[in-house]
C-alpha positions as a Python dict, from the first residue, in 0.01 Angstrom:
ca = {
    (1, 'M'): (0, 0, 0),
    (2, 'R'): (292, 150, 194),
    (3, 'P'): (330, 71, 565),
    (4, 'E'): (265, 354, 807),
    (5, 'R'): (621, 327, 927),
    (6, 'V'): (934, 144, 816),
    (7, 'L'): (1132, 172, 1140),
    (8, 'R'): (1044, 199, 1505),
    (9, 'V'): (1321, 237, 1765),
    (10, 'E'): (1196, 227, 2123),
    (11, 'G'): (1416, 275, 2430),
    (12, 'V'): (1719, 121, 2260),
    (13, 'S'): (2032, 84, 2473),
    (14, 'K'): (2370, -83, 2425),
    (15, 'K'): (2667, -109, 2658),
    (16, 'F'): (3027, -209, 2606),
    (17, 'C'): (3314, -295, 2838),
    (18, 'R'): (3638, -97, 2832),
    (19, 'H'): (3844, -395, 2955),
    (20, 'A'): (3918, -672, 2700),
    (21, 'G'): (3940, -955, 2955),
    (22, 'L'): (3623, -855, 3137),
    (23, 'S'): (3445, -809, 2805),
    (24, 'M'): (3519, -1169, 2706),
    (25, 'A'): (3415, -1294, 3048),
    (26, 'Y'): (3086, -1101, 3040),
    (27, 'G'): (3017, -1229, 2688),
    (28, 'S'): (3072, -1590, 2795),
    (29, 'V'): (2844, -1552, 3097),
    (30, 'D'): (2571, -1389, 2887),
    (31, 'A'): (2593, -1658, 2617),
    (32, 'L'): (2571, -1933, 2878),
    (33, 'G'): (2274, -1761, 3038),
    (34, 'E'): (2091, -1754, 2705),
    (35, 'V'): (2157, -2124, 2647),
    (36, 'L'): (2022, -2206, 2995),
    (37, 'G'): (1725, -1976, 2947),
    (38, 'L'): (1830, -1741, 3225),
    (39, 'R'): (1735, -1379, 3181),
    (40, 'R'): (1969, -1106, 3295),
    (41, 'S'): (1865, -747, 3336),
    (42, 'G'): (2031, -539, 3066),
    (43, 'A'): (1969, -215, 3252),
    (44, 'R'): (2252, -262, 3503),
    (45, 'L'): (2616, -178, 3436),
    (46, 'R'): (2888, -414, 3553),
    (47, 'G'): (3248, -322, 3627),
    (48, 'R'): (3421, -120, 3350),
    (49, 'E'): (3104, -111, 3138),
    (50, 'F'): (2957, 206, 2987),
    (51, 'W'): (2653, 300, 2781),
    (52, 'A'): (2739, 348, 2413),
    (53, 'V'): (2371, 410, 2332),
    (54, 'R'): (2115, 487, 2602),
    (55, 'D'): (1733, 506, 2574),
    (56, 'V'): (1705, 620, 2211),
    (57, 'S'): (1357, 629, 2054),
    (58, 'F'): (1223, 750, 1717),
    (59, 'E'): (1025, 637, 1412),
    (60, 'L'): (1077, 659, 1035),
    (61, 'S'): (802, 642, 775),
    (62, 'P'): (833, 579, 399),
    (63, 'G'): (991, 877, 225),
    (64, 'E'): (1144, 1019, 546),
    (65, 'S'): (1514, 1093, 584),
    (66, 'L'): (1690, 1126, 919),
    (67, 'G'): (2039, 1276, 953),
    (68, 'V'): (2232, 1150, 1257),
    (69, 'M'): (2507, 1369, 1400),
    (70, 'G'): (2729, 1387, 1706),
    (71, 'S'): (3092, 1391, 1814),
    (72, 'N'): (3317, 1087, 1780),
    (73, 'G'): (3210, 825, 2031),
    (74, 'S'): (2855, 956, 2064),
    (75, 'G'): (2697, 626, 1951),
    (76, 'K'): (2604, 701, 1588),
    (77, 'T'): (2758, 393, 1426),
    (78, 'T'): (2654, 172, 1717),
    (79, 'L'): (2293, 283, 1668),
    (80, 'L'): (2303, 190, 1298),
    (81, 'K'): (2454, -149, 1382),
    (82, 'L'): (2178, -213, 1635),
    (83, 'I'): (1910, -127, 1380),
    (84, 'S'): (2071, -344, 1112),
    (85, 'G'): (2100, -636, 1354),
    (86, 'L'): (2479, -657, 1340),
    (87, 'I'): (2502, -628, 1718),
    (88, 'K'): (2254, -723, 1987),
    (89, 'L'): (2047, -486, 2200),
    (90, 'D'): (2089, -473, 2576),
    (91, 'A'): (1753, -302, 2622),
    (92, 'G'): (1471, -167, 2411),
    (93, 'R'): (1318, -275, 2084),
    (94, 'V'): (1381, -227, 1710),
    (95, 'E'): (1102, -298, 1463),
    (96, 'V'): (1180, -290, 1089),
    (97, 'R'): (927, -352, 814),
    (98, 'G'): (1085, -445, 483),
    (99, 'R'): (1437, -492, 352),
    (100, 'V'): (1730, -317, 520),
    (101, 'A'): (2047, -218, 332),
    (102, 'P'): (2327, -115, 571),
    (103, 'L'): (2618, 75, 415),
    (104, 'L'): (2821, 106, 734),
    (105, 'A'): (3184, 62, 638),
    (106, 'L'): (3402, 81, 330),
    (107, 'G'): (3424, -266, 178),
    (108, 'A'): (3172, -423, 416),
    (109, 'G'): (3026, -736, 257),
    (110, 'F'): (3310, -753, 3),
    (111, 'H'): (3605, -993, -23),
    (112, 'P'): (3938, -841, -138),
    (113, 'L'): (4043, -1150, -338),
    (114, 'L'): (3719, -1176, -534),
    (115, 'T'): (3657, -974, -849),
    (116, 'G'): (3416, -683, -863),
    (117, 'R'): (3170, -904, -1052),
    (118, 'E'): (3186, -1175, -786),
    (119, 'N'): (3159, -920, -505),
    (120, 'V'): (2845, -766, -655),
    (121, 'A'): (2680, -1110, -654),
    (122, 'L'): (2803, -1177, -299),
    (123, 'N'): (2694, -840, -162),
    (124, 'L'): (2350, -848, -323),
    (125, 'S'): (2291, -1201, -193),
    (126, 'L'): (2382, -1082, 158),
    (127, 'L'): (2127, -802, 113),
    (128, 'G'): (1858, -1063, 45),
    (129, 'L'): (1834, -1082, -334),
    (130, 'A'): (1780, -1415, -507),
    (131, 'R'): (1994, -1520, -807),
    (132, 'A'): (1728, -1416, -1058),
    (133, 'E'): (1702, -1071, -896),
    (134, 'I'): (2081, -1031, -897),
    (135, 'R'): (2095, -1105, -1270),
    (136, 'K'): (1827, -840, -1333),
    (137, 'V'): (2004, -558, -1149),
    (138, 'F'): (2369, -651, -1213),
    (139, 'D'): (2417, -427, -1518),
    (140, 'A'): (2247, -135, -1343),
    (141, 'V'): (2483, -172, -1045),
    (142, 'V'): (2798, -166, -1256),
    (143, 'D'): (2662, 114, -1476),
    (144, 'F'): (2589, 330, -1173),
    (145, 'A'): (2929, 257, -1014),
    (146, 'E'): (3099, 327, -1351),
    (147, 'L'): (3325, 25, -1307),
    (148, 'W'): (3289, -184, -1624),
    (149, 'E'): (3663, -155, -1696),
    (150, 'A'): (3751, -295, -1354),
    (151, 'V'): (3460, -530, -1290),
    (152, 'D'): (3671, -844, -1350),
    (153, 'A'): (3971, -722, -1147),
    (154, 'P'): (4020, -829, -781),
    (155, 'L'): (3871, -589, -528),
    (156, 'R'): (4212, -545, -363),
    (157, 'T'): (4317, -347, -673),
    (158, 'Y'): (4030, -98, -625),
    (159, 'S'): (4082, 243, -470),
    (160, 'S'): (3875, 345, -168),
    (161, 'G'): (3659, 559, -396),
    (162, 'M'): (3591, 267, -630),
    (163, 'Q'): (3493, 46, -337),
    (164, 'A'): (3258, 315, -207),
    (165, 'R'): (3095, 347, -549),
    (166, 'L'): (3042, -29, -573),
    (167, 'G'): (2906, -52, -219),
    (168, 'F'): (2662, 233, -268),
    (169, 'A'): (2541, 95, -602),
    (170, 'C'): (2479, -249, -451),
    (171, 'S'): (2285, -96, -162),
    (172, 'V'): (2053, 123, -368),
    (173, 'F'): (1983, -138, -637),
    (174, 'S'): (1891, -398, -375),
    (175, 'R'): (1563, -200, -358),
    (176, 'P'): (1569, -150, 20),
    (177, 'D'): (1285, -14, 229),
    (178, 'L'): (1538, 123, 480),
    (179, 'L'): (1886, 244, 383),
    (180, 'L'): (2151, 303, 652),
    (181, 'I'): (2457, 506, 547),
    (182, 'D'): (2753, 577, 776),
    (183, 'E'): (2988, 843, 627),
    (184, 'T'): (3054, 631, 315),
    (185, 'L'): (2959, 916, 83),
    (186, 'A'): (3251, 1117, 219),
    (187, 'V'): (3476, 895, 1),
    (188, 'G'): (3508, 955, -373),
    (189, 'D'): (3492, 1250, -606),
    (190, 'M'): (3233, 1527, -592),
    (191, 'K'): (3075, 1427, -924),
    (192, 'F'): (2988, 1080, -796),
    (193, 'R'): (2867, 1215, -461),
    (194, 'L'): (2624, 1446, -639),
    (195, 'K'): (2508, 1148, -844),
    (196, 'C'): (2444, 960, -518),
    (197, 'Y'): (2241, 1247, -372),
    (198, 'R'): (2027, 1263, -684),
    (199, 'K'): (1966, 888, -659),
    (200, 'L'): (1876, 917, -291),
    (201, 'D'): (1630, 1195, -370),
    (202, 'E'): (1469, 978, -637),
    (203, 'M'): (1443, 684, -396),
    (204, 'L'): (1301, 896, -115),
    (205, 'K'): (1026, 1012, -348),
    (206, 'G'): (959, 643, -417),
    (207, 'G'): (915, 562, -48),
    (208, 'L'): (1265, 483, 79),
    (209, 'A'): (1334, 555, 448),
    (210, 'L'): (1690, 683, 502),
    (211, 'M'): (1922, 716, 801),
    (212, 'F'): (2241, 903, 719),
    (213, 'V'): (2533, 953, 960),
    (214, 'S'): (2776, 1232, 879),
    (215, 'H'): (2991, 1502, 1040),
    (216, 'N'): (2931, 1723, 736),
    (217, 'P'): (2626, 1950, 780),
    (218, 'W'): (2611, 2019, 407),
    (219, 'A'): (2598, 1648, 324),
    (220, 'L'): (2319, 1606, 578),
    (221, 'G'): (2136, 1904, 433),
    (222, 'A'): (2158, 1755, 84),
    (223, 'A'): (1997, 1426, 188),
    (224, 'C'): (1789, 1477, 504),
    (225, 'E'): (1495, 1676, 636),
    (226, 'R'): (1493, 1552, 998),
    (227, 'G'): (1783, 1537, 1242),
    (228, 'L'): (1889, 1331, 1543),
    (229, 'Y'): (2173, 1470, 1756),
    (230, 'L'): (2337, 1214, 1985),
    (231, 'R'): (2541, 1328, 2280),
    (232, 'A'): (2732, 1062, 2479),
    (233, 'G'): (2489, 798, 2352),
    (234, 'R'): (2175, 987, 2452),
    (235, 'M'): (1931, 1190, 2247),
    (236, 'G'): (2036, 1554, 2248),
    (237, 'S'): (1777, 1665, 1993),
    (238, 'L'): (1523, 1506, 1760),
    (239, 'G'): (1331, 1724, 1516),
    (240, 'S'): (1402, 1927, 1205),
    (241, 'L'): (1752, 1907, 1061),
    (242, 'E'): (1810, 2277, 1134),
    (243, 'E'): (1711, 2231, 1498),
    (244, 'A'): (1935, 1926, 1550),
    (245, 'L'): (2232, 2087, 1373),
    (246, 'G'): (2183, 2400, 1582),
    (247, 'R'): (2198, 2201, 1905),
    (248, 'Y'): (2502, 2012, 1780),
    (249, 'E'): (2688, 2327, 1677),
    (250, 'Q'): (2597, 2492, 2008),
    (251, 'A'): (2740, 2198, 2201),
    (252, 'L'): (3059, 2203, 1992),
    (253, 'A'): (3099, 2574, 2056),
    (254, 'M'): (3060, 2525, 2431),
    (255, 'E'): (3305, 2234, 2435),
    (256, 'G'): (3560, 2436, 2235),
    (257, 'A'): (3526, 2754, 2440),
    (258, 'E'): (3817, 2839, 2664),
    (259, 'S'): (3762, 2933, 3023),
    (260, 'P'): (3792, 3310, 3080),
    (261, 'E'): (3970, 3231, 3404),
    (262, 'A'): (4277, 3095, 3225),
    (263, 'P'): (4491, 3273, 2962),
    (264, 'S'): (4526, 3093, 2629),
    (265, 'A'): (4858, 2950, 2516),
    (266, 'A'): (4893, 3237, 2268),
    (267, 'S'): (4899, 3494, 2549),
    (268, 'A'): (5079, 3330, 2837),
    (269, 'D'): (5147, 3662, 3003),
    (270, 'G'): (4773, 3734, 3024),
    (271, 'V'): (4803, 4098, 2917),
    (272, 'L'): (4492, 4071, 2699),
    (273, 'R'): (4245, 3783, 2682),
    (274, 'I'): (3940, 3708, 2469),
    (275, 'L'): (3658, 3631, 2711),
    (276, 'E'): (3366, 3585, 2473),
    (277, 'V'): (3272, 3599, 2105),
    (278, 'Y'): (2917, 3694, 2001),
    (279, 'F'): (2711, 3897, 1755),
    (280, 'R'): (2502, 4213, 1792),
    (281, 'G'): (2232, 4331, 1555),
    (282, 'G'): (2205, 4670, 1391),
    (283, 'D'): (2019, 4794, 1701),
    (284, 'G'): (2310, 4693, 1926),
    (285, 'N'): (2129, 4407, 2100),
    (286, 'I'): (2302, 4067, 2133),
    (287, 'L'): (2175, 3812, 1880),
    (288, 'D'): (2111, 3442, 1932),
    (289, 'L'): (2176, 3392, 1559),
    (290, 'P'): (2293, 3639, 1295),
    (291, 'T'): (2071, 3646, 984),
    (292, 'T'): (2171, 3650, 619),
    (293, 'G'): (2126, 3991, 458),
    (294, 'E'): (2090, 4180, 788),
    (295, 'P'): (2331, 4429, 951),
    (296, 'V'): (2544, 4268, 1220),
    (297, 'M'): (2843, 4334, 1444),
    (298, 'L'): (3100, 4068, 1533),
    (299, 'C'): (3195, 4142, 1895),
    (300, 'L'): (3487, 4033, 2110),
    (301, 'K'): (3458, 4078, 2484),
    (302, 'V'): (3814, 4118, 2612),
    (303, 'H'): (3997, 4178, 2937),
    (304, 'S'): (4315, 4384, 2936),
    (305, 'A'): (4557, 4417, 3224),
    (306, 'K'): (4646, 4768, 3104),
    (307, 'A'): (4546, 5021, 2842),
    (308, 'L'): (4661, 4911, 2494),
    (309, 'S'): (4659, 5071, 2151),
    (310, 'G'): (4756, 4973, 1797),
    (311, 'L'): (4573, 4639, 1817),
    (312, 'R'): (4539, 4438, 1495),
    (313, 'V'): (4246, 4195, 1482),
    (314, 'T'): (4189, 3921, 1226),
    (315, 'A'): (3884, 3694, 1199),
    (316, 'V'): (3877, 3426, 928),
    (317, 'V'): (3567, 3218, 857),
    (318, 'R'): (3512, 2888, 680),
    (319, 'E'): (3215, 2659, 633),
    (320, 'S'): (3203, 2378, 890),
    (321, 'G'): (3282, 2038, 742),
    (322, 'W'): (3439, 2159, 417),
    (323, 'G'): (3814, 2126, 464),
    (324, 'E'): (4051, 2404, 552),
    (325, 'G'): (3972, 2664, 286),
    (326, 'W'): (3884, 3000, 442),
    (327, 'M'): (3602, 3185, 262),
    (328, 'L'): (3599, 3518, 450),
    (329, 'R'): (3872, 3727, 616),
    (330, 'L'): (3794, 4032, 830),
    (331, 'H'): (4084, 4246, 954),
    (332, 'N'): (4191, 4601, 1033),
    (333, 'M'): (4548, 4569, 904),
    (334, 'D'): (4498, 4865, 672),
    (335, 'A'): (4406, 5100, 957),
    (336, 'S'): (4688, 5335, 1046),
    (337, 'E'): (4633, 5344, 1424),
    (338, 'G'): (4471, 5012, 1502),
    (339, 'L'): (4224, 4961, 1786),
    (340, 'A'): (4259, 5065, 2149),
    (341, 'V'): (4125, 4917, 2474),
    (342, 'R'): (4120, 5052, 2826),
    (343, 'E'): (4228, 4862, 3135),
    (344, 'G'): (3965, 4610, 3244),
    (345, 'V'): (3680, 4465, 3038),
    (346, 'G'): (3606, 4612, 2695),
    (347, 'E'): (3457, 4522, 2358),
    (348, 'L'): (3607, 4513, 2010),
    (349, 'R'): (3353, 4529, 1727),
    (350, 'C'): (3359, 4463, 1354),
    (351, 'R'): (3055, 4625, 1192),
    (352, 'L'): (2910, 4455, 881),
    (353, 'P'): (2643, 4667, 705),
    (354, 'V'): (2510, 4348, 544),
    (355, 'L'): (2598, 3989, 640),
    (356, 'N'): (2677, 3818, 310),
    (357, 'L'): (2726, 3469, 452),
    (358, 'G'): (2450, 3235, 340),
    (359, 'P'): (2241, 3030, 585),
    (360, 'G'): (2445, 2749, 736),
    (361, 'H'): (2713, 2651, 984),
    (362, 'Y'): (3053, 2816, 1011),
    (363, 'Q'): (3379, 2805, 1203),
    (364, 'M'): (3591, 3108, 1286),
    (365, 'K'): (3947, 3174, 1398),
    (366, 'I'): (4029, 3504, 1571),
    (367, 'N'): (4365, 3660, 1653),
    (368, 'I'): (4450, 3984, 1836),
    (369, 'R'): (4805, 4109, 1799),
    (370, 'E'): (5014, 4423, 1833),
    (371, 'S'): (5254, 4340, 1554),
    (372, 'R'): (5340, 4051, 1326),
    (373, 'L'): (5551, 3892, 1600),
    (374, 'L'): (5358, 3980, 1917),
    (375, 'S'): (5022, 3807, 1955),
    (376, 'Y'): (4813, 3881, 2263),
    (377, 'D'): (4546, 3613, 2230),
    (378, 'A'): (4380, 3384, 1976),
    (379, 'R'): (4062, 3180, 1967),
    (380, 'D'): (4023, 2890, 1724),
    (381, 'G'): (3720, 2672, 1653),
    (382, 'V'): (3458, 2941, 1726),
    (383, 'R'): (3143, 2790, 1576),
    (384, 'F'): (2828, 2975, 1483),
    (385, 'R'): (2522, 2943, 1264),
    (386, 'V'): (2367, 3194, 1025),
    (387, 'A'): (1988, 3195, 1006),
    (388, 'P'): (1802, 3223, 673),
    (389, 'R'): (1591, 3519, 575),
    (390, 'D'): (1272, 3481, 372),
    (391, 'G'): (1298, 3576, 9),
    (392, 'L'): (1678, 3554, -18),
    (393, 'T'): (1874, 3325, -244),
    (394, 'R'): (2029, 3028, -64),
    (395, 'G'): (2396, 2958, -114),
    (396, 'S'): (2737, 2999, 47),
    (397, 'L'): (2709, 3377, 6),
    (398, 'F'): (2417, 3620, -6),
    (399, 'Q'): (2416, 3843, -313),
    (400, 'P'): (2159, 4125, -323),
    (401, 'H'): (1990, 4105, -660),
    (402, 'L'): (1689, 4208, -867),
    (403, 'W'): (1553, 4022, -1168),
    (404, 'E'): (1434, 4235, -1463),
    (405, 'S'): (1298, 4174, -1809),
    (406, 'S'): (1278, 4387, -2123),
}
């Protein structure tokens, strides 16, 4: 019979010290206090200390998958290390039922001078398997990692992708109850990553509990149903993956937004500035989220120091987390006269009869110029999310369609 929950995290907190000397001194004092049986309150910060993780609580049951997201330094990896027992809590409690397999760093648990064969045995033993169990799963590990040709070569001759494949295979074939993954699936080719996601789906159906840290919303969407957004070590959102990703993207957009009080570097003279970027629906009302398959207007609120004409506007869009390839470009370069604005605050609009972007998270770069050489203002890193619409095909793009038979 499966346990009601595999993981319980309750009020977990961890602090670090930014000063190397003080960190060593604090560590020595704390270790001595433990030996003497003296208890020190972990809730108080000492000089140069800060909270890496602060008061985080959640539970995971068999078959549940939790995607963990947040900016660099938000406490994601620290949280996984606390759960796996690699570092000690300062406050709170972690309760794990069953075997834990942490896949937290490339090559963790491996020795570069040992062969792949020897490293499989070493890694599986560290994950709690006995010799008889290791012999049973060894072939399956190497088969999955597709490394028979290199299994007797030293690990130092392996590429980063080969190491990631071996580490993932060891973790999943250790038959864990809780699997912790920290960005490792970002390494390697797409074919193997898809193979990993299929394996994770199979294991989740079998009762695995999964925590997956990634900056890639599409990777999280492929593996997880729930989401935890960490902001400066604290819980920013815990709920559905869509809800957590929405809060994360919203925070990124706010952090990346430029103040309307200061001209951007692209328009040092301040003749024209982009104040705000937003969407309106077909009825003209401002939207919280644009929706796939619906009419929408991309709007730029601008301030101009004088009346201008002949403006050329370009907006290029790409999917967040998928490299630098732009998937959509909107511009008015073909228009003979360009756009005009009056002195003061105005609005530039790009009307889309149907929004063809599929549900998901996107990043946009906008530029307003008079000519190829004269740019008034630009805004990079504008992040937004497109909401799904019932009955429409999911994908990177929405394609109106109708199935027929004859």
